[in-house]
Amino acid sequence: MQEQILIASIVSYIVLINLLASLMAAVDKKKAVHNKRRISENSLMTAAILGGAIGEYFTMKKIHHKTLHKKFMIGLPLIIAGQIIIAVLILIKVTA
């Protein structure tokens, strides 16, 4: 039972952080178009590192936001790869 609650909590966190990161990218794009105060790149990268890299990356690709910035177009896939490796290692350790 506790294992199911833990899994549900982790999945909920991943969904929420990806929605937040996606929303942050979309809001930043809208602010850029209207020449308003922007969301900092550090804030966007922090959201990605905290688990929102997949949502943020695909949102940026879809809305063509920061697609010329190597920091995002290389950095986000590297963060995603790192997070997948960490998740696999944790799964191996937990199921061993």
Tab-separated table of C-alpha atoms in Angstrom:
chain	number	residue	atom	x	y	z
A	1	MET	CA	0.000	0.000	0.000
A	2	GLN	CA	2.764	2.459	0.939
A	3	GLU	CA	4.567	1.596	-2.285
A	4	GLN	CA	1.469	2.561	-4.300
A	5	ILE	CA	1.196	5.863	-2.446
A	6	LEU	CA	4.884	6.571	-3.105
A	7	ILE	CA	4.516	5.791	-6.818
A	8	ALA	CA	1.365	7.944	-7.072
A	9	SER	CA	3.159	10.807	-5.313
A	10	ILE	CA	6.159	10.599	-7.639
A	11	VAL	CA	3.962	10.483	-10.752
A	12	SER	CA	1.898	13.428	-9.477
A	13	TYR	CA	5.062	15.444	-8.825
A	14	ILE	CA	6.454	14.711	-12.294
A	15	VAL	CA	3.186	15.696	-13.973
A	16	LEU	CA	2.875	18.908	-11.943
A	17	ILE	CA	6.493	20.046	-12.402
A	18	ASN	CA	6.243	19.412	-16.144
A	19	LEU	CA	3.014	21.405	-16.355
A	20	LEU	CA	4.642	24.230	-14.395
A	21	ALA	CA	7.780	24.231	-16.572
A	22	SER	CA	5.631	24.167	-19.708
A	23	LEU	CA	3.533	27.054	-18.441
A	24	MET	CA	6.666	29.028	-17.539
A	25	ALA	CA	8.028	28.618	-21.087
A	26	ALA	CA	4.700	29.657	-22.622
A	27	VAL	CA	4.363	32.695	-20.344
A	28	ASP	CA	7.953	33.718	-21.107
A	29	LYS	CA	7.236	33.482	-24.840
A	30	LYS	CA	4.112	35.629	-24.462
A	31	LYS	CA	6.048	38.205	-22.433
A	32	ALA	CA	8.801	38.236	-25.059
A	33	VAL	CA	6.295	38.923	-27.828
A	34	HIS	CA	4.784	41.806	-25.835
A	35	ASN	CA	8.206	43.148	-24.770
A	36	LYS	CA	7.431	42.732	-21.052
A	37	ARG	CA	9.536	41.645	-18.100
A	38	ARG	CA	10.603	38.045	-18.729
A	39	ILE	CA	11.066	34.882	-16.699
A	40	SER	CA	14.798	34.448	-16.140
A	41	GLU	CA	16.699	31.711	-17.933
A	42	ASN	CA	17.901	30.512	-14.528
A	43	SER	CA	14.297	30.042	-13.396
A	44	LEU	CA	13.496	28.083	-16.559
A	45	MET	CA	16.561	25.871	-16.099
A	46	THR	CA	15.753	25.353	-12.410
A	47	ALA	CA	12.274	24.117	-13.312
A	48	ALA	CA	13.886	21.730	-15.797
A	49	ILE	CA	16.410	20.411	-13.264
A	50	LEU	CA	13.632	19.878	-10.712
A	51	GLY	CA	11.957	17.471	-13.142
A	52	GLY	CA	10.210	19.624	-15.727
A	53	ALA	CA	12.741	19.272	-18.543
A	54	ILE	CA	10.564	17.107	-20.799
A	55	GLY	CA	7.549	19.413	-20.654
A	56	GLU	CA	9.662	22.520	-21.026
A	57	TYR	CA	11.656	21.132	-23.969
A	58	PHE	CA	8.632	20.017	-25.973
A	59	THR	CA	6.767	23.253	-25.225
A	60	MET	CA	9.730	25.327	-26.387
A	61	LYS	CA	9.982	23.288	-29.587
A	62	LYS	CA	6.235	23.585	-30.230
A	63	ILE	CA	6.028	27.357	-29.688
A	64	HIS	CA	9.486	28.065	-31.184
A	65	HIS	CA	10.799	29.655	-28.002
A	66	LYS	CA	14.530	29.754	-27.289
A	67	THR	CA	15.127	27.187	-30.029
A	68	LEU	CA	18.298	29.026	-31.088
A	69	HIS	CA	19.725	28.982	-27.558
A	70	LYS	CA	22.203	26.122	-27.158
A	71	LYS	CA	21.751	26.385	-23.393
A	72	PHE	CA	18.203	25.079	-23.853
A	73	MET	CA	18.329	22.962	-27.004
A	74	ILE	CA	21.378	21.031	-25.777
A	75	GLY	CA	20.999	21.543	-22.041
A	76	LEU	CA	17.417	20.300	-21.711
A	77	PRO	CA	18.020	16.999	-23.558
A	78	LEU	CA	21.128	16.462	-21.390
A	79	ILE	CA	19.067	17.086	-18.258
A	80	ILE	CA	16.416	14.659	-19.530
A	81	ALA	CA	19.078	11.996	-20.208
A	82	GLY	CA	20.570	12.517	-16.754
A	83	GLN	CA	17.170	12.241	-15.100
A	84	ILE	CA	16.414	9.022	-16.999
A	85	ILE	CA	19.765	7.535	-15.933
A	86	ILE	CA	19.111	8.482	-12.299
A	87	ALA	CA	15.593	7.005	-12.442
A	88	VAL	CA	16.897	3.739	-13.920
A	89	LEU	CA	19.626	3.481	-11.282
A	90	ILE	CA	17.082	4.078	-8.517
A	91	LEU	CA	14.763	1.447	-10.002
A	92	ILE	CA	17.608	-1.063	-10.189
A	93	LYS	CA	18.568	-0.410	-6.574
A	94	VAL	CA	14.965	-0.555	-5.303
A	95	THR	CA	14.069	-3.753	-7.155
A	96	ALA	CA	17.348	-5.542	-6.403
